[in-house]
PDB file of C-alpha atoms in Angstrom:
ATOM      1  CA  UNK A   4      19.215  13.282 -20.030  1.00 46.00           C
ATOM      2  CA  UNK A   5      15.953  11.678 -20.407  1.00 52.00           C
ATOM      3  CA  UNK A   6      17.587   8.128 -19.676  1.00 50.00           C
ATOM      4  CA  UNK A   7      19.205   9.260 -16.651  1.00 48.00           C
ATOM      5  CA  UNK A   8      16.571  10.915 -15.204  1.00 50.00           C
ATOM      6  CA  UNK A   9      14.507   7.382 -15.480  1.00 52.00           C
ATOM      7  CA  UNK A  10      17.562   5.288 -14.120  1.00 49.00           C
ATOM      8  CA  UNK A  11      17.602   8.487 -11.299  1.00 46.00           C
ATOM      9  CA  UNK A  12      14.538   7.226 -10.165  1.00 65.00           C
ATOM     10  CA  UNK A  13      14.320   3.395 -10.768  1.00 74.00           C
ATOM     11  CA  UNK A  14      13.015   0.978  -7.948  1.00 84.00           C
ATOM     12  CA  UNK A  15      15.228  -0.073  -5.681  1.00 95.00           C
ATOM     13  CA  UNK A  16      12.951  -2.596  -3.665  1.00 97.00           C
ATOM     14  CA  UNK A  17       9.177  -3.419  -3.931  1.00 97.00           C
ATOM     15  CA  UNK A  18       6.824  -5.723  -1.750  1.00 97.00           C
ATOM     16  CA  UNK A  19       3.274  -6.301  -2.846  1.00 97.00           C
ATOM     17  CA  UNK A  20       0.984  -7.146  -0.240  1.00 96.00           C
ATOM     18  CA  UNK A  21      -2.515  -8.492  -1.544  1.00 94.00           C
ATOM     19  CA  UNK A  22      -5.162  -8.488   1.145  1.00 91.00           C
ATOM     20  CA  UNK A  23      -8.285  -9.162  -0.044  1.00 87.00           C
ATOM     21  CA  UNK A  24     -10.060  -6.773  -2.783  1.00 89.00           C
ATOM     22  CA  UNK A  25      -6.930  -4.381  -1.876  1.00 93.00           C
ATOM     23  CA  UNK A  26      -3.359  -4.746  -3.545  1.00 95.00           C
ATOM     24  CA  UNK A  27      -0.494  -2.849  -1.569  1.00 96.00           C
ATOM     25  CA  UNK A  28       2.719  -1.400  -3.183  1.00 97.00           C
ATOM     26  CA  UNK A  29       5.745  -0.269  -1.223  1.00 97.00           C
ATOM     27  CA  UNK A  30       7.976   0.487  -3.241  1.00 97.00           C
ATOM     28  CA  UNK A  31      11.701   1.918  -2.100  1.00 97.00           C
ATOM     29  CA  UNK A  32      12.969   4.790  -4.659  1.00 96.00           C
ATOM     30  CA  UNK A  33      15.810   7.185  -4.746  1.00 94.00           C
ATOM     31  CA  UNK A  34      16.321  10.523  -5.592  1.00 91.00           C
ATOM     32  CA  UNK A  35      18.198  12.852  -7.991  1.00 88.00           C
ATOM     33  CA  UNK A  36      20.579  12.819  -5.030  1.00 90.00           C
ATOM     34  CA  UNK A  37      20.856   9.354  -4.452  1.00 91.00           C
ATOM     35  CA  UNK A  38      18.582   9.441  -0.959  1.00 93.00           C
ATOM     36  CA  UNK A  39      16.069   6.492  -0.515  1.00 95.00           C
ATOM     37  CA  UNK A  40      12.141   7.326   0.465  1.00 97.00           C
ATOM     38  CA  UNK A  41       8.902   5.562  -0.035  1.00 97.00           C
ATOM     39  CA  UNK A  42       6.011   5.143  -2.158  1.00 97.00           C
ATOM     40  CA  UNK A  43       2.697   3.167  -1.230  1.00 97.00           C
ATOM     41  CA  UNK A  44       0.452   2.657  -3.180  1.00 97.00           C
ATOM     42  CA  UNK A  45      -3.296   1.157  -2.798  1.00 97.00           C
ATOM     43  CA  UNK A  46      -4.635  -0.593  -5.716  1.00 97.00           C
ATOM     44  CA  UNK A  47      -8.178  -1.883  -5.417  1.00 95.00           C
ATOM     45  CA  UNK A  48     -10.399  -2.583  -8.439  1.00 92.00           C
ATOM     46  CA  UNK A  49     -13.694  -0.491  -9.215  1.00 90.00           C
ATOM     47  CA  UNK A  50     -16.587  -3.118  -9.476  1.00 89.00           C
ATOM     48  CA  UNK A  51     -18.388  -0.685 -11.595  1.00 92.00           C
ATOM     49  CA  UNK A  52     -16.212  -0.611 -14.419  1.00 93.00           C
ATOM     50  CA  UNK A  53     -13.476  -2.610 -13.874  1.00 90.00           C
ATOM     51  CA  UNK A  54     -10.983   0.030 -13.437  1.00 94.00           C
ATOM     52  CA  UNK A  55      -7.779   0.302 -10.891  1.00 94.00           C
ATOM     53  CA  UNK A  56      -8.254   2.863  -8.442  1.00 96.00           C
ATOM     54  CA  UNK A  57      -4.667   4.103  -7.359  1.00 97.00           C
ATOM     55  CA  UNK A  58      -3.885   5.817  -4.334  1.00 97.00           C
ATOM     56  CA  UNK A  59      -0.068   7.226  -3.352  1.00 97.00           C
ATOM     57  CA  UNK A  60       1.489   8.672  -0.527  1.00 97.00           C
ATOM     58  CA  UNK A  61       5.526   9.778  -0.444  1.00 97.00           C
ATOM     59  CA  UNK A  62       7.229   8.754   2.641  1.00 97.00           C
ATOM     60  CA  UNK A  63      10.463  10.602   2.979  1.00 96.00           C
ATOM     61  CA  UNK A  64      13.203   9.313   5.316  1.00 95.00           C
ATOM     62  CA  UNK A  65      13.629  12.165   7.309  1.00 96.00           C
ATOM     63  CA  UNK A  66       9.640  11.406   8.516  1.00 97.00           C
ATOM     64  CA  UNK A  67      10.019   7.468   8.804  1.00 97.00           C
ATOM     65  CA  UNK A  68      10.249   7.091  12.719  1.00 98.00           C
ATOM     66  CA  UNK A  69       6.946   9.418  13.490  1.00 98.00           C
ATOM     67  CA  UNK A  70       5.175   7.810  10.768  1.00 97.00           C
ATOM     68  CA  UNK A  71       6.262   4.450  12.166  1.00 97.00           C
ATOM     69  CA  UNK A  72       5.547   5.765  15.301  1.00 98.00           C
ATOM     70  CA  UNK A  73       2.276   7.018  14.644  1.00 98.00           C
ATOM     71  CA  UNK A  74       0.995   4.164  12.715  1.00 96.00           C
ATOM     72  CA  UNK A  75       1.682   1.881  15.628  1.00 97.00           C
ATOM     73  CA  UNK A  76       0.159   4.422  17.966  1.00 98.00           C
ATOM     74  CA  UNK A  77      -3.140   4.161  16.000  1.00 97.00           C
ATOM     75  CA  UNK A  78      -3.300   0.552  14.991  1.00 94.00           C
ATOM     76  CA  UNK A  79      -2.386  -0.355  19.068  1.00 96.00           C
ATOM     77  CA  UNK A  80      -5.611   2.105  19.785  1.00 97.00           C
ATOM     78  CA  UNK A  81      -7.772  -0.645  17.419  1.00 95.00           C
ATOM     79  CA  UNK A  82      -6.387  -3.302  18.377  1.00 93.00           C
ATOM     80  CA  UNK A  83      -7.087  -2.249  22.353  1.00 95.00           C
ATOM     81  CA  UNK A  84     -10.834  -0.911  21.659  1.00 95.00           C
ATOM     82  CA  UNK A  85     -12.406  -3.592  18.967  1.00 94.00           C
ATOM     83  CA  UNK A  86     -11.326  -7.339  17.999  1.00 90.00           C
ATOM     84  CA  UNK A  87      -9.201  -7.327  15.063  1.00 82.00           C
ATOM     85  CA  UNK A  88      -9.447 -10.671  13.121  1.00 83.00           C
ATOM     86  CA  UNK A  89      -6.211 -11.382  10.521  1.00 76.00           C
ATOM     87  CA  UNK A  90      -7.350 -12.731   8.066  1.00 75.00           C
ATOM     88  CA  UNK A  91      -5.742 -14.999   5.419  1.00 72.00           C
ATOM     89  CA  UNK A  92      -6.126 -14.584   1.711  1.00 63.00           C
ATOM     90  CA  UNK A  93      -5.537 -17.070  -0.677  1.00 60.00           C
ATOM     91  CA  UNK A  94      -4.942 -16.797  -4.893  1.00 56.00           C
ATOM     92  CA  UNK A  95      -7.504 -18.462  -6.424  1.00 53.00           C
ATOM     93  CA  UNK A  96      -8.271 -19.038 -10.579  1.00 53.00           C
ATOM     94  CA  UNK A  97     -11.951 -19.006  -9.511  1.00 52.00           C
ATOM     95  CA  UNK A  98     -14.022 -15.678 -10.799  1.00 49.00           C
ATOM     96  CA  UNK A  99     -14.145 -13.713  -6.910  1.00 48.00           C
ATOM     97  CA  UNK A 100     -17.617 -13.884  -5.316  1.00 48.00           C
ATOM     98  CA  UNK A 101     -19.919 -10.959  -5.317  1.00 45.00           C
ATOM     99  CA  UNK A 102     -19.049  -8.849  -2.642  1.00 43.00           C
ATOM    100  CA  UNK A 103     -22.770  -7.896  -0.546  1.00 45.00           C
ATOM    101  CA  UNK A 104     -23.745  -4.405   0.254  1.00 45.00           C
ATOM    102  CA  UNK A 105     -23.095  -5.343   3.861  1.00 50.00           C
ATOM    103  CA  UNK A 106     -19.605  -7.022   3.312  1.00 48.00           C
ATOM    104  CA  UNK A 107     -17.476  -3.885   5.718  1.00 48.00           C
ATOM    105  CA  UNK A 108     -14.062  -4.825   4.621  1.00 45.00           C
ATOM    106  CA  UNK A 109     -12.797  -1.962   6.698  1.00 44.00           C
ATOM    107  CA  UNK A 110     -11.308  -2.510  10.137  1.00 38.00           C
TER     108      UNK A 110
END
């Protein structure tokens, strides 16, 4: 059972969105009964010690439209009140600079 329990619950999709210090997961899954939902994850490396920091939530489908909903309702309320700048991140082999106490990577 132990093999079809994994295969139960194997990815069906995943997107990984790297923006900046952060790494984003979202990762499409199904359950025992064959229904889709979603995981995402945050992934963003302790400077301290050098380890991953992993945070999940579990979307479920029957909650997808007043999550979207909500989401959009909250990032529209930022986006109206304070200048939000995109930015672009680029790969690079180069060590990443030291990040400065008043770096706010937040938005």
């Amino acid at each position: 059972m132990g093999d079809f329990e994994n295969k139960e619950r194997e990815e069906v999709f995943s997107k990984k969105v790297r923006a900046g210090k952060r790494t984003y997961f979202f990762d499409v899954k199904s359950t025992r009964s064959n229904d889709y939902y979603i995981t995402v994850t945050e992934s963003k490396k302790r400077l301290e010690d050098g380890v991953f920091v992993k945070h999940k939530i579990f979307l479920y489908k029957e909650d997808f439209e007043k999550f979207a909903e909500g989401l959009k309702d909250t990032v529209d309320y930022i986006k109206a009140h304070q200048d939000v700048i995109e930015k672009k991140y680029e790969f690079s082999e180069q060590p990443a600079e030291v990040v400065k106490a008043e770096d706010d990577f937040t938005f």
